[in-house]
XYZ file of C-alpha atoms in Angstrom:
490
model
C 8.768 11.813 -16.424
C 7.010 8.548 -17.103
C 8.756 6.978 -14.135
C 7.591 9.864 -11.891
C 3.942 9.479 -13.044
C 3.982 5.724 -12.488
C 5.532 6.054 -9.061
C 2.987 8.693 -8.084
C 0.144 6.577 -9.481
C 1.370 3.560 -7.555
C 1.401 5.568 -4.320
C -2.030 6.893 -5.134
C -3.380 3.385 -5.658
C -1.772 2.406 -2.348
C -3.761 5.162 -0.743
C -6.953 3.941 -2.484
C -6.157 0.395 -1.237
C -5.919 1.702 2.330
C -9.203 3.619 1.863
C -10.951 0.461 0.760
C -9.572 -1.507 3.699
C -10.554 1.306 6.105
C -14.046 1.515 4.556
C -14.673 -2.231 4.721
C -12.999 -3.153 7.992
C -12.448 0.136 9.962
C -9.784 0.239 12.697
C -10.471 -2.616 15.081
C -9.559 -6.160 15.922
C -10.176 -7.447 12.363
C -7.980 -4.821 10.718
C -5.311 -5.377 13.428
C -5.217 -9.046 12.612
C -4.728 -8.336 8.892
C -1.986 -5.787 9.610
C -0.055 -8.303 11.583
C -0.024 -10.569 8.560
C 0.794 -7.498 6.418
C 4.191 -7.619 8.182
C 5.250 -10.502 5.881
C 4.942 -8.499 2.576
C 6.355 -5.406 4.300
C 9.537 -7.257 5.369
C 9.693 -8.988 2.011
C 9.346 -5.712 0.158
C 12.087 -4.066 2.186
C 14.409 -6.971 1.958
C 13.781 -8.165 -1.578
C 12.662 -5.086 -3.600
C 13.389 -1.748 -2.032
C 16.660 -2.117 -0.107
C 18.609 -5.285 0.119
C 18.016 -6.889 -3.249
C 18.268 -3.581 -5.120
C 21.409 -2.459 -3.287
C 23.090 -5.786 -3.959
C 21.915 -6.485 -7.523
C 21.887 -3.046 -9.174
C 25.697 -2.714 -8.960
C 26.131 -6.376 -9.978
C 23.829 -6.016 -13.009
C 25.420 -2.681 -13.949
C 28.771 -4.475 -14.122
C 27.188 -7.386 -15.993
C 25.733 -5.007 -18.597
C 29.218 -3.634 -19.263
C 30.509 -7.179 -19.660
C 27.534 -8.358 -21.756
C 27.004 -11.127 -19.139
C 23.517 -10.370 -17.783
C 22.127 -13.740 -18.926
C 25.015 -15.498 -17.197
C 24.357 -13.661 -13.971
C 20.694 -14.534 -14.083
C 21.563 -18.221 -14.717
C 23.739 -18.200 -11.660
C 21.476 -16.373 -9.251
C 17.831 -16.968 -10.263
C 17.479 -20.731 -9.650
C 19.144 -20.571 -6.282
C 17.038 -17.501 -5.353
C 13.810 -19.277 -6.368
C 14.665 -22.377 -4.413
C 15.634 -20.534 -1.202
C 12.685 -18.160 -1.248
C 10.229 -20.978 -2.089
C 11.374 -22.908 0.992
C 11.164 -19.779 3.184
C 7.616 -19.099 1.943
C 6.576 -22.720 2.783
C 8.154 -22.391 6.292
C 6.172 -19.169 6.988
C 2.943 -20.861 5.811
C 3.544 -23.893 8.077
C 4.725 -21.814 11.022
C 2.090 -19.086 10.759
C 0.731 -19.550 14.349
C 4.152 -19.110 15.822
C 4.897 -16.199 13.492
C 1.759 -14.381 14.761
C 2.693 -15.128 18.396
C 6.140 -13.639 17.890
C 4.932 -10.552 16.044
C 1.939 -9.586 18.191
C 1.555 -11.456 21.557
C -1.876 -10.899 22.991
C -3.605 -10.111 19.716
C -7.407 -10.613 20.207
C -8.145 -12.509 16.934
C -5.179 -14.913 16.708
C -6.948 -17.380 14.302
C -7.794 -14.643 11.800
C -4.220 -13.350 11.848
C -2.911 -16.870 11.156
C -5.180 -17.328 8.145
C -4.109 -13.984 6.754
C -0.477 -14.681 7.311
C -0.644 -17.925 5.327
C -2.044 -15.997 2.346
C 0.480 -13.223 2.492
C 3.406 -15.613 2.905
C 3.409 -16.239 -0.850
C 4.972 -12.767 -1.278
C 8.281 -14.067 -0.026
C 8.649 -15.919 -3.301
C 7.006 -13.412 -5.709
C 8.773 -10.366 -4.225
C 12.146 -12.052 -4.670
C 11.470 -12.453 -8.385
C 10.298 -8.830 -8.544
C 13.436 -7.570 -6.875
C 15.730 -9.552 -9.203
C 13.840 -8.410 -12.331
C 13.776 -4.784 -11.190
C 17.545 -4.709 -10.618
C 18.203 -6.207 -14.074
C 15.902 -3.702 -15.789
C 17.289 -0.695 -13.958
C 20.820 -1.696 -14.850
C 19.718 -1.711 -18.499
C 18.264 1.820 -17.941
C 14.757 0.499 -18.333
C 12.711 2.189 -15.589
C 9.121 1.857 -16.877
C 8.382 -1.662 -15.752
C 10.020 -1.343 -12.324
C 8.110 1.885 -11.714
C 4.843 0.062 -12.552
C 5.170 -2.737 -10.029
C 3.289 -1.035 -7.269
C 0.591 0.033 -9.663
C 0.081 -3.676 -10.523
C 0.399 -4.729 -6.851
C -2.175 -2.333 -5.475
C -4.560 -2.879 -8.373
C -4.441 -6.598 -7.719
C -5.241 -6.130 -3.991
C -8.168 -3.718 -4.697
C -9.621 -5.949 -7.392
C -9.450 -9.025 -5.212
C -11.208 -7.250 -2.236
C -13.940 -6.045 -4.579
C -14.462 -9.331 -6.403
C -14.293 -11.857 -3.540
C -17.472 -12.391 -1.430
C -17.961 -10.274 1.701
C -18.204 -13.317 3.974
C -14.454 -13.753 3.666
C -13.974 -10.561 5.607
C -10.434 -9.225 5.890
C -9.113 -12.541 4.439
C -10.012 -11.093 1.023
C -7.398 -8.411 1.574
C -4.784 -11.028 2.425
C -5.583 -13.003 -0.657
C -5.346 -9.776 -2.586
C -1.761 -9.350 -1.382
C -0.919 -12.779 -2.875
C -2.613 -11.812 -6.165
C -0.786 -8.493 -6.197
C 2.559 -10.193 -5.894
C 1.896 -12.243 -8.990
C 0.852 -9.105 -10.879
C 4.126 -7.473 -9.960
C 6.070 -10.345 -11.613
C 3.845 -10.351 -14.715
C 4.226 -6.602 -15.297
C 8.046 -6.878 -15.476
C 8.595 -10.197 -17.208
C 7.882 -9.037 -20.852
C 10.237 -6.063 -20.538
C 13.015 -8.180 -19.079
C 12.569 -10.802 -21.831
C 12.884 -8.114 -24.520
C 15.883 -6.511 -22.796
C 17.802 -9.834 -22.576
C 17.206 -10.601 -26.237
C 18.223 -7.097 -27.280
C 21.369 -7.411 -25.222
C 22.207 -10.746 -26.796
C 21.865 -9.298 -30.275
C 24.079 -6.340 -29.315
C 26.766 -8.621 -27.863
C 26.640 -10.910 -30.894
C 27.028 -7.969 -33.330
C 29.889 -6.347 -31.512
C 33.339 -6.358 -33.067
C 35.543 -8.859 -31.275
C 37.858 -7.102 -28.895
C 36.377 -3.634 -29.479
C 35.596 -1.812 -26.240
C 36.164 -5.016 -24.298
C 35.924 -4.914 -20.564
C 38.323 -7.068 -18.594
C 36.589 -10.189 -17.551
C 33.837 -9.833 -20.178
C 31.621 -12.870 -20.485
C 32.230 -13.784 -16.841
C 29.210 -13.264 -14.637
C 30.156 -11.188 -11.539
C 29.594 -12.994 -8.305
C 27.634 -11.832 -5.295
C 29.568 -12.757 -2.157
C 28.292 -13.298 1.352
C 30.535 -10.488 2.591
C 28.632 -8.067 0.394
C 25.173 -9.448 1.058
C 25.379 -9.699 4.883
C 25.624 -6.004 5.847
C 22.873 -5.080 3.363
C 20.541 -7.692 4.780
C 21.268 -6.626 8.350
C 20.575 -3.061 7.477
C 17.329 -3.777 5.654
C 16.021 -6.091 8.425
C 16.953 -3.641 11.144
C 15.106 -0.872 9.398
C 11.989 -2.991 8.919
C 12.230 -4.133 12.526
C 11.160 -0.645 13.548
C 7.681 -1.577 12.343
C 7.863 -4.963 14.123
C 8.722 -3.218 17.387
C 5.806 -0.797 16.973
C 3.286 -3.582 16.412
C 4.759 -5.727 19.234
C 4.309 -2.810 21.627
C 0.863 -1.890 20.276
C -0.588 -5.430 20.339
C -1.612 -5.350 24.074
C -3.204 -1.905 23.741
C -6.865 -1.346 22.897
C -8.210 -2.777 19.645
C -7.369 -0.507 16.710
C -4.032 0.733 18.034
C -2.060 -1.186 15.345
C -4.543 0.139 12.729
C -4.204 3.723 13.853
C -0.436 3.461 13.604
C -0.737 1.878 10.135
C -3.009 4.508 8.690
C -0.996 7.338 10.126
C 2.214 5.987 8.643
C 0.680 5.291 5.248
C -0.519 8.870 4.863
C 2.591 10.491 6.381
C 4.959 8.392 4.192
C 3.471 9.665 0.913
C 5.826 12.701 0.759
C 8.761 10.439 1.700
C 7.905 8.063 -1.149
C 7.864 10.893 -3.659
C 11.098 12.368 -2.351
C 12.938 9.024 -2.553
C 11.740 8.458 -6.148
C 14.604 10.553 -7.456
C 17.189 8.530 -5.432
C 15.773 5.303 -6.794
C 16.228 6.522 -10.408
C 19.704 7.978 -9.856
C 21.171 5.247 -7.740
C 22.573 3.413 -10.847
C 24.214 6.635 -11.961
C 25.926 7.029 -8.556
C 26.937 3.430 -8.634
C 28.482 3.837 -12.108
C 30.314 7.061 -11.102
C 31.796 5.422 -8.030
C 32.818 2.314 -9.988
C 34.545 4.637 -12.483
C 36.341 6.575 -9.756
C 34.546 9.806 -10.589
C 33.839 10.823 -7.001
C 33.250 14.430 -7.919
C 30.332 13.539 -10.155
C 28.982 11.217 -7.422
C 29.300 13.985 -4.848
C 27.401 16.589 -6.969
C 24.585 14.128 -7.698
C 24.228 13.067 -4.044
C 24.232 16.683 -2.740
C 21.671 17.758 -5.326
C 19.456 14.720 -4.622
C 19.575 15.190 -0.865
C 18.489 18.836 -1.192
C 15.655 18.049 -3.578
C 14.410 15.106 -1.474
C 14.468 17.280 1.657
C 12.362 20.016 0.030
C 9.718 17.524 -1.080
C 9.497 15.649 2.233
C 9.514 18.828 4.398
C 6.747 20.390 2.378
C 4.767 17.203 2.929
C 5.628 17.121 6.602
C 4.318 20.676 7.025
C 1.035 19.716 5.377
C 0.705 16.515 7.402
C 1.257 18.210 10.798
C -0.811 21.289 10.011
C -3.784 19.423 8.593
C -3.700 15.937 10.097
C -7.332 15.752 11.183
C -8.594 17.088 7.884
C -6.432 14.736 5.874
C -7.582 11.669 7.773
C -11.221 12.779 7.623
C -11.136 13.288 3.864
C -9.198 10.100 3.151
C -10.656 7.549 5.512
C -13.776 8.653 7.500
C -16.428 6.567 5.863
C -17.927 3.132 6.315
C -16.511 1.337 9.327
C -13.886 4.086 9.932
C -15.606 6.587 12.317
C -14.804 9.966 13.924
C -12.993 8.433 16.858
C -10.690 6.574 14.483
C -10.071 9.800 12.682
C -9.022 11.685 15.896
C -6.739 8.858 17.068
C -5.071 8.431 13.657
C -4.512 12.223 13.260
C -2.804 12.439 16.616
C -0.489 9.587 15.812
C 0.244 11.001 12.355
C 1.416 14.341 13.701
C 3.930 12.673 16.000
C 5.075 10.236 13.369
C 5.615 12.961 10.890
C 8.409 14.399 13.038
C 10.657 11.591 11.789
C 9.862 11.931 8.073
C 13.058 13.902 7.224
C 15.064 11.178 9.067
C 13.230 8.531 7.073
C 14.041 10.217 3.791
C 17.731 10.857 4.633
C 18.207 7.236 5.679
C 16.694 6.015 2.406
C 18.813 8.362 0.335
C 22.107 8.080 2.229
C 22.255 4.321 2.371
C 22.287 4.148 -1.378
C 25.473 6.203 -1.310
C 27.081 3.784 1.103
C 26.284 0.768 -0.991
C 26.870 2.337 -4.350
C 30.408 1.026 -4.599
C 29.292 -2.608 -4.166
C 31.746 -3.442 -1.466
C 31.228 -4.778 2.066
C 30.407 -1.958 4.460
C 29.010 -2.550 7.932
C 28.643 1.067 9.112
C 25.071 1.609 7.789
C 23.872 -1.614 9.478
C 25.468 -0.644 12.753
C 23.847 2.765 12.724
C 20.464 1.252 11.871
C 20.910 -1.135 14.827
C 21.670 1.800 17.010
C 18.521 3.576 15.906
C 16.508 0.409 16.457
C 17.868 0.108 19.939
C 16.801 3.684 20.690
C 13.299 3.028 19.185
C 12.900 -0.110 21.288
C 14.076 1.406 24.582
C 12.170 4.684 24.155
C 9.080 2.887 22.934
C 9.006 0.601 25.967
C 9.405 3.611 28.216
C 6.855 5.857 26.501
C 4.085 3.333 25.659
C 2.962 3.258 29.333
C 2.316 7.009 29.794
C 1.587 7.941 26.170
C 0.247 4.773 24.568
C 0.288 4.709 20.799
C 1.672 8.246 20.719
C 4.713 7.138 22.609
C 5.326 4.420 20.037
C 5.195 7.018 17.205
C 7.594 9.300 19.081
C 9.986 6.397 19.568
C 9.959 5.709 15.863
C 10.880 9.349 15.100
C 13.671 9.369 17.636
C 15.242 6.116 16.375
C 15.206 6.885 12.686
C 16.441 10.483 13.299
C 19.446 9.155 15.161
C 20.220 6.804 12.269
C 19.981 9.640 9.772
C 22.399 11.808 11.779
C 24.962 9.008 12.084
C 24.722 8.094 8.378
C 25.242 11.683 7.333
C 28.147 12.192 9.771
C 29.988 9.150 8.440
C 29.326 9.575 4.740
C 32.472 11.584 3.814
C 34.912 9.126 5.353
C 33.201 5.902 4.265
C 31.547 6.537 0.902
C 30.855 9.567 -1.295
C 33.034 12.619 -0.202
C 30.117 15.034 0.293
C 30.428 18.295 2.226
C 28.679 17.278 5.450
C 28.608 20.735 7.164
C 27.232 22.256 4.033
C 24.427 19.680 3.738
C 23.640 19.905 7.460
C 23.285 23.729 7.181
C 21.039 23.424 4.121
C 18.869 20.869 5.958
C 18.579 23.136 9.005
C 17.482 26.063 6.884
C 14.893 23.930 5.100
C 13.565 22.568 8.413
C 13.135 26.154 9.728
C 11.230 27.001 6.604
C 8.991 23.952 7.100
C 8.300 24.924 10.704
C 7.063 28.388 9.568
C 5.024 26.766 6.841
C 3.383 24.369 9.344
C 2.326 27.325 11.534
C 0.866 29.149 8.547
C -0.995 26.096 7.351
C -2.395 25.261 10.824
C -3.807 28.794 11.170
C -5.564 28.632 7.827
C -6.900 25.086 8.427
C -8.347 26.023 11.818
C -10.338 28.861 10.249
C -12.757 26.522 8.464
C -14.844 23.669 9.877
C -15.262 21.845 6.596
C -12.254 19.499 6.150
C -12.090 19.724 2.425
C -12.301 23.519 2.446
C -9.701 23.686 5.244
C -7.282 21.619 3.195
C -7.877 23.729 0.092
C -7.153 26.954 2.098
C -4.084 25.540 3.940
C -1.841 24.219 1.242
C -1.183 27.519 -0.673
C 0.109 29.402 2.344
C 2.195 26.337 3.330
C 3.920 26.361 0.002
C 4.281 30.184 -0.057
C 5.679 30.361 3.442
C 8.099 27.544 2.871
C 9.476 28.939 -0.320
C 9.621 32.492 0.961
C 11.567 31.653 4.132
C 13.791 29.170 2.309
C 14.659 31.971 -0.167
C 15.376 34.437 2.644
C 17.637 31.836 4.297
C 19.183 30.926 0.941
C 18.518 27.283 1.483
C 19.702 25.090 -1.359
C 17.072 23.075 -3.209
C 14.156 25.469 -2.656
């Protein structure tokens, strides 16, 4: 329960952060420049905290906990990790002009984007520490501090923007990203320190030979064969955003910002739905390591159903009430009515891929739960990225930023279908037809809920009143039709 509250609060602060940015800088050339630099912490977060680092280190630390060798694993991995990530951060700082050219050719304010990129590059180092600490704490079943990292991160960004002088402009937001990364490390360090000392006392007081695990005292290694497919998967997934910004850079000023604000709002239900998978991933990893595939299957099927219910309810609300949501959340200060209309249109298209986004995030944890080399998820993600790139290049001409959002939904949905289709043979032996049927029923219920919500929202001109009137029929219609269809999870 505490983990759920912290995760939700972190997401809420992220929304407040975006509101402050929208209020201060609107959706134009200045915010576009900052968002290009924002790519660095986004890639770092995906690679070092949310996907790659967690998927590699959670199984390794879970094994180390059983062997009482967590300290040994940290001694082996942490110095090398710090050295490598420190060098990468310095390279990004030095090569910031070329990084901006590669990410967004034709960006109007190149100089501003370079300055912001140099500030955000520090996250390469701090996020690596955060990912390592989070994996160690989760393996010890300590979820409080890892769940609080985004609370600290977003609080640091908001405070920096408020405190620093206005003449810095959007550079204050970039400096806030650097401060937020440090806050993430600090919020976890005390809990990890206490956990390591408690583990050492437990190991010292254990009866020699009692409950020994073969290989105890030997830190498990993390091989290149295990790391490579996870890194390729994580980078391929994050590359979807890179493709979007690359295609949007030559469009009118604000296109990148409209995409960003639409994604940030639409992804809130996905974040909440994946919260359960983040907490239960160590349990799935332990079940697979123990050979208890039946327990792993039950957990995965239950989690997929629950995650789908949450994200589809959110999708219905986002599509039905997109203009009202954007108006209430962002339309103030430098963010005007034209920005609201553009962002709402993008958000509706982008929301079509939310179920795919959630399934990819949940299913990939099943593939990597056994801590063995597996290239199938990376290959499916590359296939989805190829579809996103090709369809985006084809659609951006006639449809502009809406075509980019549609390409994102197509690519991630293809990846989700391929991951679900291959799960039984390559990972947890789930009942794929059963899951697919349940998801189809829930999607039908969400479509009906969207129609009900849109009708209610259109009946009132006031955005806040429209939202208040729309969400009850959305929930009622979804639950009623899901019950009629006997969809699992509802």
